């Protein structure tokens, strides 16, 4: 492969994966309105070998250093050479909007003015197994909650030091040493990063520690019916 083609291949690969994520996020938002379940839709389209299973999970948006940067780079390069890359422009816009979906659900549930509300946030890194918070949805969500008067108590297995560096002495953000500790006296739990340790939580402990048993799951980690059977109000992305 020649150098120019290799360079474009690298950007194109990440942009394609970002496109799949944004596509699924937009379908998830539509599924929720229609009363469909995006997890069943994912299983259906993923079983088509022309599509496959990878990067078909809906959530609260992608982050990190690669996907956002490479999508922006391709858009900018296209413009420099007279090409308006409309699909990638839509991918970027959809992802920016998706980072606000959990906040929209919170506002719908608790109202626009969140003064005096406190939320537990599980996950700060843009994905599991890293402390990277570049372009992380957690940053957008936390800032949006702060603007509405809320406070956040966050837990992440490895990214809390990075969060302290980013947010500095932000008085509306505190940190918990354990996932359960973040729940104490919070109005709801927000799940923002799909860490393995969050996959099988103690739902009774979640219920007893929160002021009211409400979960906003930005990563669709649990079966909605199972969580609701525990007596917990559950809001996911595109699931019924």
mmCIF file of N, CA and C in Angstrom, residues 21 29 42 66 77 110 115 117 135 139 176 202 224:
data_model
loop_
_atom_site.group_PDB
_atom_site.id
_atom_site.type_symbol
_atom_site.label_atom_id
_atom_site.label_comp_id
_atom_site.label_asym_id
_atom_site.label_seq_id
_atom_site.Cartn_x
_atom_site.Cartn_y
_atom_site.Cartn_z
ATOM 1 N N UNK A 21 -21.478 3.379 15.520
ATOM 2 C CA UNK A 21 -21.953 3.743 16.855
ATOM 3 C C UNK A 21 -23.036 4.809 16.773
ATOM 4 N N UNK A 29 -32.667 5.897 19.861
ATOM 5 C CA UNK A 29 -33.577 6.987 20.210
ATOM 6 C C UNK A 29 -34.921 6.824 19.500
ATOM 7 N N UNK A 42 -30.459 -4.861 17.565
ATOM 8 C CA UNK A 42 -29.027 -5.153 17.426
ATOM 9 C C UNK A 42 -28.794 -6.624 17.097
ATOM 10 N N UNK A 66 -9.210 8.832 19.583
ATOM 11 C CA UNK A 66 -9.142 8.406 18.172
ATOM 12 C C UNK A 66 -10.393 8.735 17.364
ATOM 13 N N UNK A 77 -10.193 17.688 6.258
ATOM 14 C CA UNK A 77 -9.446 17.400 5.040
ATOM 15 C C UNK A 77 -10.351 17.486 3.819
ATOM 16 N N UNK A 110 -36.935 14.651 36.668
ATOM 17 C CA UNK A 110 -36.812 15.482 37.869
ATOM 18 C C UNK A 110 -37.090 16.969 37.636
ATOM 19 N N UNK A 115 -31.544 22.014 41.293
ATOM 20 C CA UNK A 115 -30.934 22.552 42.509
ATOM 21 C C UNK A 115 -31.269 21.663 43.710
ATOM 22 N N UNK A 117 -30.396 18.586 44.037
ATOM 23 C CA UNK A 117 -30.329 17.173 43.662
ATOM 24 C C UNK A 117 -28.868 16.707 43.640
ATOM 25 N N UNK A 135 -12.726 13.625 25.615
ATOM 26 C CA UNK A 135 -14.024 13.590 24.929
ATOM 27 C C UNK A 135 -15.015 12.632 25.601
ATOM 28 N N UNK A 139 -17.917 13.894 31.100
ATOM 29 C CA UNK A 139 -17.589 15.316 31.245
ATOM 30 C C UNK A 139 -18.768 16.182 30.820
ATOM 31 N N UNK A 176 -16.108 9.019 45.401
ATOM 32 C CA UNK A 176 -16.356 7.940 46.355
ATOM 33 C C UNK A 176 -15.291 6.873 46.203
ATOM 34 N N UNK A 202 -25.319 -5.198 43.467
ATOM 35 C CA UNK A 202 -26.276 -5.566 44.503
ATOM 36 C C UNK A 202 -27.447 -4.587 44.389
ATOM 37 N N UNK A 224 -33.910 -4.672 31.348
ATOM 38 C CA UNK A 224 -34.875 -3.763 31.987
ATOM 39 C C UNK A 224 -35.901 -4.458 32.861
#
